[in-house]
Coordinates of C-alpha atoms in Angstrom, one line a residue:
M1 CA 0.0 0.0 0.0
I2 CA 1.4 3.4 -1.0
R3 CA 0.9 6.2 1.5
V4 CA 1.8 9.9 1.4
L5 CA 4.2 10.6 4.2
P6 CA 3.4 13.4 6.7
P7 CA 5.4 16.6 6.3
E8 CA 7.5 15.9 9.5
V9 CA 8.7 12.6 8.1
A10 CA 9.2 13.9 4.5
R11 CA 11.5 16.6 5.9
L12 CA 13.7 13.9 7.4
I13 CA 14.3 12.1 4.1
A14 CA 14.0 14.9 1.4
A15 CA 17.1 14.6 -0.8
G16 CA 16.8 17.6 -3.1
E17 CA 18.0 16.7 -6.6
V18 CA 17.3 13.0 -7.2
V19 CA 17.4 12.9 -11.0
S20 CA 20.2 14.9 -12.7
R21 CA 21.2 12.4 -15.4
P22 CA 19.9 9.1 -16.9
L23 CA 22.1 7.1 -14.6
D24 CA 20.1 8.4 -11.6
V25 CA 16.9 7.1 -13.3
V26 CA 18.3 3.7 -13.8
R27 CA 19.6 3.4 -10.2
E28 CA 16.2 4.5 -8.7
L29 CA 14.2 2.2 -10.9
V30 CA 16.5 -0.8 -10.3
D31 CA 16.2 -0.2 -6.5
N32 CA 12.4 -0.2 -6.9
A33 CA 12.5 -3.5 -8.8
L34 CA 14.8 -5.1 -6.2
D35 CA 12.5 -3.9 -3.4
A36 CA 9.6 -5.5 -5.2
G37 CA 11.2 -8.9 -5.0
A38 CA 11.9 -9.3 -8.7
S39 CA 13.9 -12.2 -9.9
R40 CA 14.3 -10.8 -13.5
I41 CA 15.3 -7.2 -14.3
E42 CA 15.7 -5.9 -17.8
I43 CA 17.0 -2.4 -18.6
E44 CA 16.7 -0.7 -22.0
L45 CA 18.4 2.5 -23.0
E46 CA 18.1 4.7 -26.1
G47 CA 20.1 7.8 -26.9
G48 CA 22.3 7.2 -23.8
G49 CA 19.2 7.2 -21.7
L50 CA 18.0 10.7 -22.7
S51 CA 15.6 9.4 -25.3
L52 CA 14.4 6.4 -23.3
V53 CA 15.1 4.5 -20.1
R54 CA 12.9 1.4 -19.5
V55 CA 13.2 -0.9 -16.5
R56 CA 11.0 -4.1 -16.6
D57 CA 10.7 -6.5 -13.6
N58 CA 8.6 -9.4 -12.5
G59 CA 8.3 -8.2 -9.0
G60 CA 5.2 -7.7 -6.7
G61 CA 3.7 -4.8 -8.7
I62 CA 1.5 -2.0 -7.4
G63 CA -2.1 -2.6 -6.5
A64 CA -4.8 -0.7 -8.4
E65 CA -6.1 0.8 -5.1
S66 CA -2.8 2.9 -4.6
V67 CA -1.3 3.2 -8.1
E68 CA -2.5 6.8 -8.5
L69 CA -0.1 7.8 -5.7
A70 CA 2.9 6.2 -7.4
A71 CA 4.1 9.4 -9.0
V72 CA 3.3 11.7 -6.0
R73 CA 6.2 13.1 -4.1
H74 CA 7.0 11.4 -0.8
A75 CA 4.4 8.7 -1.4
T76 CA 5.9 5.3 -0.6
S77 CA 5.0 1.8 0.4
K78 CA 8.4 1.2 2.0
L79 CA 8.4 3.4 5.0
E80 CA 5.9 3.7 7.9
P81 CA 4.6 7.2 8.3
R82 CA 6.4 7.7 11.6
A83 CA 9.6 9.6 12.3
E84 CA 11.3 6.6 14.0
A85 CA 10.9 4.5 10.9
V86 CA 13.6 6.5 9.2
E87 CA 16.1 5.0 11.7
R88 CA 15.3 1.4 10.6
V89 CA 15.3 1.4 6.8
T90 CA 15.2 -2.1 5.4
T91 CA 14.7 -1.3 1.7
L92 CA 16.8 0.2 -1.0
G93 CA 14.3 2.9 -1.8
F94 CA 12.3 4.6 0.9
R95 CA 11.9 8.3 0.1
G96 CA 9.1 8.1 -2.5
E97 CA 10.9 10.6 -4.7
A98 CA 12.1 8.5 -7.6
L99 CA 9.0 8.3 -9.8
W100 CA 8.0 11.8 -9.0
A101 CA 11.4 13.1 -9.9
A102 CA 11.5 11.1 -13.1
A103 CA 8.1 12.7 -14.1
Q104 CA 9.5 16.2 -13.4
A105 CA 12.4 15.5 -15.7
G106 CA 10.7 13.6 -18.5
E107 CA 7.5 11.7 -19.5
L108 CA 6.8 8.8 -17.1
H109 CA 4.8 5.8 -18.2
L110 CA 4.2 3.0 -15.7
V111 CA 2.4 -0.3 -16.3
T112 CA 2.0 -2.6 -13.2
R113 CA 0.1 -5.6 -12.0
P114 CA 0.4 -7.8 -8.9
A115 CA 0.2 -11.5 -9.7
S116 CA -3.2 -11.8 -7.8
Q117 CA -4.8 -8.9 -9.6
V118 CA -6.9 -9.2 -12.8
G119 CA -5.8 -6.6 -15.3
A120 CA -2.9 -4.1 -15.0
S121 CA -2.9 -0.5 -14.1
E122 CA -1.3 2.2 -16.3
V123 CA 0.0 5.6 -15.2
W124 CA 1.1 8.6 -17.4
A125 CA 2.8 11.4 -15.5
Q126 CA 4.6 14.6 -16.6
G127 CA 5.2 17.4 -14.2
E128 CA 2.3 17.5 -11.9
S129 CA -0.1 16.0 -14.4
V130 CA -1.0 12.4 -13.6
H131 CA -3.4 10.1 -15.5
V132 CA -4.4 6.6 -14.5
G133 CA -5.9 3.9 -16.8
R134 CA -6.3 0.2 -17.3
A135 CA -4.2 -2.1 -19.4
A136 CA -3.3 -5.8 -20.1
A137 CA 0.2 -6.8 -18.9
P138 CA 2.0 -9.7 -17.2
A139 CA 2.6 -9.6 -13.5
G140 CA 5.3 -7.1 -12.5
T141 CA 6.1 -3.5 -13.4
T142 CA 7.5 -1.7 -16.4
V143 CA 8.6 1.9 -16.0
T144 CA 9.5 3.9 -19.1
V145 CA 10.9 7.5 -19.0
R146 CA 11.1 9.3 -22.3
G147 CA 12.6 12.6 -23.3
L148 CA 14.7 13.3 -20.2
F149 CA 15.2 17.1 -19.8
A150 CA 13.5 17.9 -23.1
R151 CA 11.6 20.6 -21.3
L152 CA 14.8 21.8 -19.5
P153 CA 17.2 22.9 -22.3
A154 CA 19.8 24.3 -19.9
R155 CA 20.0 20.9 -18.1
L156 CA 20.0 19.0 -21.4
R157 CA 23.0 20.9 -22.7
T158 CA 25.1 19.9 -19.7
Q159 CA 24.5 16.2 -20.1
A160 CA 27.4 13.9 -20.9
A161 CA 27.8 12.3 -24.3
P162 CA 25.6 9.2 -24.8
A163 CA 28.6 6.9 -25.0
A164 CA 30.0 8.2 -21.8
E165 CA 26.6 7.9 -20.0
V166 CA 26.2 4.3 -21.3
R167 CA 29.6 3.4 -20.0
E168 CA 28.8 4.5 -16.5
I169 CA 25.3 2.9 -16.6
T170 CA 26.9 -0.3 -17.7
A171 CA 29.3 -0.1 -14.8
L172 CA 26.4 0.6 -12.4
V173 CA 24.3 -2.4 -13.6
G174 CA 27.5 -4.5 -13.3
R175 CA 27.7 -3.6 -9.7
Y176 CA 24.1 -4.6 -9.1
V177 CA 24.9 -7.9 -10.8
L178 CA 27.8 -8.5 -8.6
H179 CA 25.8 -7.8 -5.4
H180 CA 22.6 -9.6 -6.5
P181 CA 24.0 -12.5 -8.5
G182 CA 21.0 -14.8 -7.9
L183 CA 18.8 -12.7 -10.3
H184 CA 18.5 -12.7 -14.1
W185 CA 19.8 -9.4 -15.5
R186 CA 19.8 -7.9 -19.0
L187 CA 21.0 -4.5 -20.2
S188 CA 20.3 -3.4 -23.8
V189 CA 21.5 -0.3 -25.5
D190 CA 19.8 0.9 -28.6
G191 CA 18.5 -2.7 -29.1
D192 CA 21.9 -4.4 -28.6
P193 CA 22.4 -6.5 -25.5
K194 CA 25.4 -5.2 -23.5
L195 CA 25.3 -7.2 -20.3
I196 CA 23.4 -10.5 -19.7
H197 CA 23.6 -12.5 -16.5
A198 CA 21.8 -15.7 -15.6
P199 CA 21.3 -16.6 -11.9
A200 CA 24.5 -17.8 -10.3
D201 CA 26.8 -17.2 -7.3
H202 CA 29.3 -14.4 -6.8
R203 CA 31.9 -16.2 -8.9
G204 CA 29.4 -16.4 -11.8
A205 CA 28.6 -12.7 -11.4
V206 CA 32.4 -11.9 -11.6
A207 CA 32.5 -14.0 -14.8
S208 CA 29.5 -12.0 -16.3
V209 CA 31.1 -8.6 -15.4
Y210 CA 34.8 -9.1 -15.6
G211 CA 35.2 -12.3 -17.6
P212 CA 35.9 -16.0 -16.8
L213 CA 39.6 -15.5 -16.4
N214 CA 39.0 -13.3 -13.4
A215 CA 36.3 -15.6 -12.1
N216 CA 38.7 -18.5 -12.0
R217 CA 41.0 -16.5 -9.6
V218 CA 38.6 -15.6 -6.9
L219 CA 38.0 -17.3 -3.5
K220 CA 34.8 -17.5 -1.5
V221 CA 34.4 -15.4 1.6
E222 CA 31.7 -16.4 4.1
S223 CA 31.5 -15.2 7.7
D224 CA 28.4 -15.2 9.9
G225 CA 27.7 -13.2 13.1
E226 CA 26.1 -9.8 14.1
V227 CA 28.0 -8.5 11.0
S228 CA 28.0 -11.1 8.3
V229 CA 30.3 -10.9 5.3
C230 CA 30.0 -12.9 2.2
G231 CA 31.3 -12.7 -1.4
V232 CA 34.6 -13.3 -3.1
V233 CA 38.1 -11.9 -3.1
S234 CA 40.8 -12.5 -5.7
R235 CA 43.8 -14.7 -5.3
P236 CA 47.0 -12.7 -4.6
E237 CA 48.2 -13.0 -8.2
L238 CA 45.1 -11.0 -9.4
T239 CA 45.7 -7.4 -8.4
R240 CA 45.5 -3.9 -9.8
V241 CA 47.1 -0.6 -9.0
R242 CA 43.7 1.1 -8.6
R243 CA 41.0 0.1 -6.2
D244 CA 38.2 0.3 -8.8
R245 CA 37.3 -3.3 -8.6
M246 CA 36.8 -3.4 -4.8
H247 CA 33.0 -3.5 -4.4
F248 CA 30.9 -3.4 -1.2
S249 CA 27.2 -3.5 -0.4
V250 CA 25.5 -3.0 2.9
N251 CA 22.2 -4.8 3.3
G252 CA 22.0 -5.3 -0.5
R253 CA 22.7 -1.6 -1.3
P254 CA 25.9 -1.1 -3.5
I255 CA 27.8 1.7 -1.8
V256 CA 30.8 3.9 -2.3
A257 CA 33.0 2.2 0.3
P258 CA 34.7 4.2 3.0
P259 CA 38.5 4.0 3.0
E260 CA 38.4 2.0 6.2
L261 CA 36.6 -0.9 4.5
E262 CA 39.0 -0.9 1.5
R263 CA 42.0 -0.8 3.9
A264 CA 40.5 -3.7 5.9
V265 CA 40.4 -5.9 2.8
I266 CA 44.0 -5.1 1.9
E267 CA 45.2 -5.7 5.5
G268 CA 43.4 -9.0 5.4
Y269 CA 45.9 -10.1 2.7
A270 CA 48.8 -8.9 4.9
E271 CA 52.1 -10.0 3.3
L272 CA 50.3 -11.9 0.5
L273 CA 49.6 -8.6 -1.3
P274 CA 52.5 -6.4 -2.6
A275 CA 52.6 -2.8 -1.5
G276 CA 50.5 -0.5 -3.6
A277 CA 48.4 -3.4 -5.1
A278 CA 44.7 -3.8 -4.7
P279 CA 42.6 -7.0 -5.2
L280 CA 39.3 -7.6 -6.8
C281 CA 36.6 -8.1 -4.2
V282 CA 32.9 -8.3 -4.0
L283 CA 31.7 -8.3 -0.4
D284 CA 28.1 -8.1 0.8
L285 CA 27.8 -6.9 4.4
R286 CA 24.7 -7.5 6.6
V287 CA 24.2 -5.3 9.7
A288 CA 21.2 -4.7 11.8
P289 CA 18.8 -2.1 10.3
G290 CA 19.3 0.3 13.2
D291 CA 23.1 0.1 12.8
H292 CA 23.3 1.8 9.4
N293 CA 21.9 5.0 8.0
P294 CA 21.4 5.2 4.2
N295 CA 19.8 8.7 4.4
V296 CA 23.1 10.7 4.2
H297 CA 23.4 11.0 0.4
P298 CA 20.9 12.1 -2.3
A299 CA 21.7 8.9 -4.4
K300 CA 21.9 6.7 -1.2
Q301 CA 25.4 5.6 -2.3
V302 CA 27.0 6.5 1.0
V303 CA 26.0 4.7 4.1
A304 CA 26.8 5.7 7.7
L305 CA 27.7 2.7 9.9
A306 CA 27.2 2.9 13.7
D307 CA 30.4 0.9 14.3
L308 CA 32.6 1.3 11.2
G309 CA 35.7 0.1 13.1
G310 CA 34.0 -3.1 14.2
V311 CA 32.6 -3.7 10.7
A312 CA 36.1 -3.2 9.2
A313 CA 37.6 -5.6 11.7
R314 CA 35.0 -8.3 10.7
V315 CA 35.9 -7.7 7.0
R316 CA 39.6 -8.0 7.7
E317 CA 39.0 -11.2 9.7
A318 CA 36.8 -12.7 7.0
V319 CA 39.2 -12.0 4.2
A320 CA 42.2 -13.4 6.2
Q321 CA 40.2 -16.5 7.1
A322 CA 39.2 -17.1 3.4
L323 CA 42.8 -16.8 2.3
A324 CA 44.0 -19.1 5.0
Q325 CA 41.7 -21.9 3.7
H326 CA 43.3 -22.0 0.3
P327 CA 46.8 -23.0 -1.0
L328 CA 48.2 -20.0 -2.7
A329 CA 51.3 -21.2 -4.5
R330 CA 52.1 -19.2 -7.6
A331 CA 53.0 -20.6 -11.0
A332 CA 56.6 -20.8 -12.0
P333 CA 57.6 -18.5 -14.9
A334 CA 56.8 -20.1 -18.2
L335 CA 59.7 -21.6 -20.1
I336 CA 58.9 -20.2 -23.5
A337 CA 55.7 -18.2 -23.4
P338 CA 53.5 -16.9 -20.5
S339 CA 51.1 -19.5 -19.3
E340 CA 48.0 -19.4 -17.1
P341 CA 48.7 -19.1 -13.4
S342 CA 48.4 -22.4 -11.5
E343 CA 45.3 -23.6 -9.8
S344 CA 45.3 -24.7 -6.2
P345 CA 46.7 -28.1 -5.0
R346 CA 43.8 -30.5 -4.7
N347 CA 44.2 -31.4 -1.1
G348 CA 43.6 -27.9 0.1
S349 CA 46.8 -27.7 2.1
F350 CA 50.5 -27.5 1.7
P351 CA 51.6 -30.6 -0.3
E352 CA 54.1 -33.2 0.8
L353 CA 57.3 -32.3 -0.9
T354 CA 60.4 -34.4 -1.5
L355 CA 63.7 -32.5 -1.8
V356 CA 65.6 -33.5 -5.0
G357 CA 68.2 -30.8 -5.2
I358 CA 69.6 -27.4 -4.4
Y359 CA 70.3 -24.6 -6.9
Q360 CA 72.7 -21.7 -6.3
E361 CA 72.7 -22.6 -2.6
L362 CA 69.5 -20.7 -2.2
Y363 CA 66.6 -22.5 -4.1
L364 CA 65.3 -25.8 -3.1
L365 CA 64.1 -28.1 -5.9
A366 CA 61.4 -30.5 -4.7
Q367 CA 58.7 -32.7 -6.3
G368 CA 55.1 -33.2 -5.1
E369 CA 51.7 -33.8 -6.6
G370 CA 53.2 -34.5 -9.9
D371 CA 54.9 -31.1 -10.3
L372 CA 58.3 -29.6 -9.8
W373 CA 58.4 -27.1 -7.0
V374 CA 61.0 -24.3 -6.6
V375 CA 61.2 -23.0 -3.0
D376 CA 63.0 -19.8 -2.1
A377 CA 64.8 -21.0 1.1
H378 CA 65.3 -17.6 2.5
A379 CA 61.6 -16.6 2.1
A380 CA 60.4 -20.0 3.4
H381 CA 62.7 -19.8 6.4
E382 CA 61.6 -16.2 7.1
R383 CA 58.0 -17.3 7.0
A384 CA 58.6 -20.1 9.5
L385 CA 60.6 -17.8 11.8
Y386 CA 57.9 -15.2 11.6
E387 CA 55.1 -17.7 12.6
R388 CA 57.3 -19.1 15.4
L389 CA 57.9 -15.6 16.8
T390 CA 54.1 -14.8 16.5
R391 CA 53.3 -18.0 18.5
E392 CA 55.9 -17.3 21.2
L393 CA 55.3 -13.6 21.6
L394 CA 52.8 -13.9 24.5
T395 CA 53.9 -17.2 26.0
A396 CA 56.2 -15.7 28.6
P397 CA 56.2 -12.5 30.6
P398 CA 58.2 -9.5 29.3
V399 CA 61.8 -9.1 30.2
E400 CA 62.7 -5.9 32.0
L401 CA 66.0 -4.4 30.9
P402 CA 68.6 -4.1 33.7
E403 CA 69.3 -0.6 32.5
P404 CA 66.5 1.1 30.4
E405 CA 67.9 2.2 27.1
L406 CA 67.6 5.9 26.1
L407 CA 66.3 6.5 22.6
H408 CA 66.1 9.5 20.3
L409 CA 62.7 9.6 18.5
T410 CA 61.6 11.6 15.6
P411 CA 58.4 13.7 16.0
Q412 CA 56.5 11.1 14.0
Q413 CA 57.8 8.3 16.2
L414 CA 56.8 10.3 19.3
A415 CA 53.3 10.8 17.9
A416 CA 53.1 7.0 17.2
L417 CA 54.3 6.2 20.7
H418 CA 51.5 8.3 22.3
E419 CA 49.0 6.6 20.1
R420 CA 50.2 3.0 20.5
A421 CA 51.7 2.9 24.0
A422 CA 49.0 0.7 25.4
E423 CA 48.9 -1.6 22.4
L424 CA 52.7 -2.1 22.5
Q425 CA 52.7 -2.7 26.3
S426 CA 50.0 -5.4 25.8
W427 CA 52.5 -7.6 24.0
G428 CA 55.4 -6.8 26.3
L429 CA 57.1 -3.7 24.7
E430 CA 57.2 -0.8 27.1
I431 CA 58.6 2.5 25.8
E432 CA 58.3 5.5 28.1
D433 CA 58.3 9.1 26.9
F434 CA 61.2 10.9 28.6
G435 CA 60.6 14.3 27.1
A436 CA 62.8 16.5 24.8
G437 CA 62.5 13.9 22.0
L438 CA 63.7 11.1 24.1
A439 CA 62.2 7.8 25.2
R440 CA 63.3 4.9 27.4
L441 CA 63.0 1.3 26.4
R442 CA 62.1 -0.5 29.6
T443 CA 60.8 -4.0 28.7
L444 CA 61.0 -6.4 25.7
P445 CA 58.9 -9.5 24.9
A446 CA 60.8 -12.5 26.1
A447 CA 60.7 -14.1 22.6
L448 CA 62.4 -11.1 21.1
A449 CA 64.9 -10.4 23.9
A450 CA 66.5 -13.8 23.3
L451 CA 67.3 -13.1 19.6
H452 CA 70.9 -12.5 18.6
I453 CA 70.4 -9.9 16.0
P454 CA 72.5 -6.7 15.4
R455 CA 70.8 -3.5 16.4
L456 CA 68.0 -5.5 18.0
H457 CA 66.5 -2.7 20.1
E458 CA 66.7 -0.2 17.3
Q459 CA 65.0 -2.5 14.8
I460 CA 62.2 -3.2 17.3
V461 CA 61.6 0.4 18.0
E462 CA 61.7 1.4 14.3
G463 CA 59.0 -1.3 13.5
A464 CA 56.9 -0.5 16.5
L465 CA 56.8 3.2 15.8
G466 CA 56.8 3.1 12.1
S467 CA 54.0 4.2 9.7
G468 CA 52.6 0.7 9.1
P469 CA 49.0 -0.1 10.3
D470 CA 50.1 -3.2 12.3
P471 CA 53.2 -2.5 14.4
R472 CA 53.5 -6.0 15.8
R473 CA 53.5 -7.5 12.2
D474 CA 56.2 -5.0 11.2
V475 CA 58.4 -5.8 14.1
L476 CA 58.2 -9.5 13.7
A477 CA 58.6 -9.5 10.0
N478 CA 61.8 -7.4 10.3
L479 CA 63.2 -9.6 13.0
A480 CA 62.4 -12.8 11.1
C481 CA 64.3 -11.6 8.0
A482 CA 67.6 -11.1 9.8
P483 CA 68.4 -14.7 10.9
A484 CA 66.8 -16.4 7.9
L485 CA 69.1 -18.5 5.7
K486 CA 70.9 -16.5 3.1
A487 CA 72.5 -17.5 -0.2
G488 CA 75.5 -19.7 0.4
M489 CA 74.2 -21.1 3.8
L490 CA 72.1 -23.8 2.4
D491 CA 72.8 -27.5 2.3
H492 CA 70.7 -30.7 2.0
G493 CA 70.1 -31.1 5.7
R494 CA 69.0 -27.5 6.2
G495 CA 66.9 -27.8 3.1
E496 CA 64.9 -30.7 4.6
V497 CA 64.4 -28.7 7.8
V498 CA 63.1 -25.6 5.8
L499 CA 60.6 -27.7 3.9
A500 CA 59.3 -29.3 7.1
A501 CA 59.0 -26.0 8.8
L502 CA 57.2 -24.4 5.8
A503 CA 54.7 -27.3 5.8
D504 CA 53.9 -26.6 9.4
C505 CA 53.1 -22.9 8.7
Q506 CA 49.6 -21.6 8.8
H507 CA 50.2 -19.3 5.8
P508 CA 53.1 -21.0 3.9
W509 CA 52.6 -19.3 0.5
A510 CA 54.4 -15.9 1.1
C511 CA 57.1 -14.5 3.3
P512 CA 56.1 -11.7 5.8
H513 CA 57.0 -9.1 3.3
G514 CA 54.8 -10.4 0.5
R515 CA 57.3 -12.3 -1.7
P516 CA 56.2 -15.9 -2.7
T517 CA 57.9 -18.8 -1.0
T518 CA 57.1 -21.4 -3.7
L519 CA 56.6 -21.7 -7.4
R520 CA 55.5 -24.8 -9.2
L521 CA 56.0 -26.1 -12.7
S522 CA 54.1 -28.9 -14.4
E523 CA 55.6 -31.8 -16.3
R524 CA 53.6 -30.8 -19.3
D525 CA 55.3 -27.4 -19.5
L526 CA 58.7 -29.1 -19.4
A527 CA 57.7 -31.7 -22.0
H528 CA 56.4 -29.1 -24.4
A529 CA 59.5 -27.0 -23.9
F530 CA 61.6 -30.0 -24.9
G531 CA 59.3 -30.8 -27.8
R532 CA 58.4 -34.2 -26.2
R533 CA 55.2 -36.0 -27.3
G534 CA 53.9 -39.4 -26.3
V535 CA 52.8 -41.3 -23.3
R536 CA 54.4 -38.9 -20.9
D537 CA 52.5 -36.0 -22.4
V538 CA 49.5 -36.4 -20.1
A539 CA 47.8 -34.1 -17.6
R540 CA 49.5 -34.4 -14.2
G541 CA 49.8 -32.1 -11.1
R542 CA 48.9 -28.5 -11.9
D543 CA 47.7 -29.4 -15.4
A544 CA 45.4 -32.1 -14.0
D545 CA 43.9 -29.5 -11.7
R546 CA 43.3 -27.2 -14.7
K547 CA 41.9 -30.1 -16.6
V548 CA 44.1 -29.3 -19.6
V549 CA 43.3 -31.6 -22.6
P550 CA 46.3 -32.4 -24.9
K551 CA 46.1 -31.1 -28.4
E552 CA 46.4 -34.5 -29.8
I553 CA 43.2 -35.6 -28.0
Q554 CA 41.5 -32.5 -29.1
R555 CA 42.3 -33.2 -32.8
N556 CA 41.1 -36.8 -32.5

């Protein structure tokens, strides 16, 4: 039932300019279709949306008894006519401005029928003129807006070129596909289909929007709780310099993500992601209706979260957990031409490797799961030491220095000390501000105090008071690097120890600084590089995981 909101409620949600371009019309009408429970949504554009925007859905429709209010401002079926209802919005649309604003900007034509109603209703609206009639139509709603800004020549002259507007609308619809992958979507431009998606999961949505190559490199994320997180993130080898493929929704609403959420995803990768790189991610967040406010932006693209820090922590935890559940070995460089990156080992954990040789006293050559593995002994040893220090950090009380060490700190380090003093002390590192740019190092974690590393105290303080977001990780990563095996220190016995230690790691696929620990090369790559053909040219190891079919079989 559509109702006109009282003035005191309308004042709380009035957004001013709602339709300033065709993209706004598409967004508002798609939101209405999703709110109506549609399983199929079709969008048509002509002339970049200025000539025609049409959105057709098979949702619940509007009953004949209230359809005459559909194009009235602040008339809505999605919000109770009480001020407190604004604090518990559960729909994508709620202001009752979309159809009214579209009628102010162009000619609105609406045909709608609930499944239980005999005959459809039809509405024509332009400006304040509204006419209602009867029609025959299937269940659902079709909204057509023609001649956008035809009566507003100044506004029409400032519109983007049709091709540019189509590009942005296509990106917008792609975001809806990513966050609502279980629906059927179709976008047509001037009669040509531009985006078609059949119901699937998030991986299928990534395939529809970004192609199957990207879809084959994403991992499922699923975490329940007061704040639930589900979706996909890309494997570490699929990254970009820009963050334009990091997508978030809150309670089904695609949003412009606050930097805290983007940073949480990147921190979830930790050392698996090189500095300056951003992954592809599609994450749907679910929070209690009262814990978010979508009424802070005219287009409802920005959402205020009551506990942004807590939500970011849940996102970071969910991403880290998803990555920890998958083997992340990277493919060895191709011998002749670039090949596709490797898929995951089948057993879902670090494989059992047998050492077969050492190269340049730094690289371990091992075999496992039918493939040749190359292990960077320094990176692998560094990862094992890092995880050992992480486990031992809180197992013993901190060690108090017999004579506190006096340190000279930069202004940035002093600011970091004031911000992090309690956090550092919680894991046994006590640094006391002594004034005049000086500080005293009083205690060290027992696990770190036992290390025999040059400039130990200086390295600990530099990491703890550095610019990184996680001082504990920075300290432990730097301290794990120093004693790790270097080139020239490796022999067969130490190689066996390194492989065993790497197999026991929780995250064995990268060192704490983000470099890969392992590469793998399939026998097929070697056979093809040597020109071998025959009984040995069969899918094994990584190729078997990829289900590669030999060319000879394909020809037969």
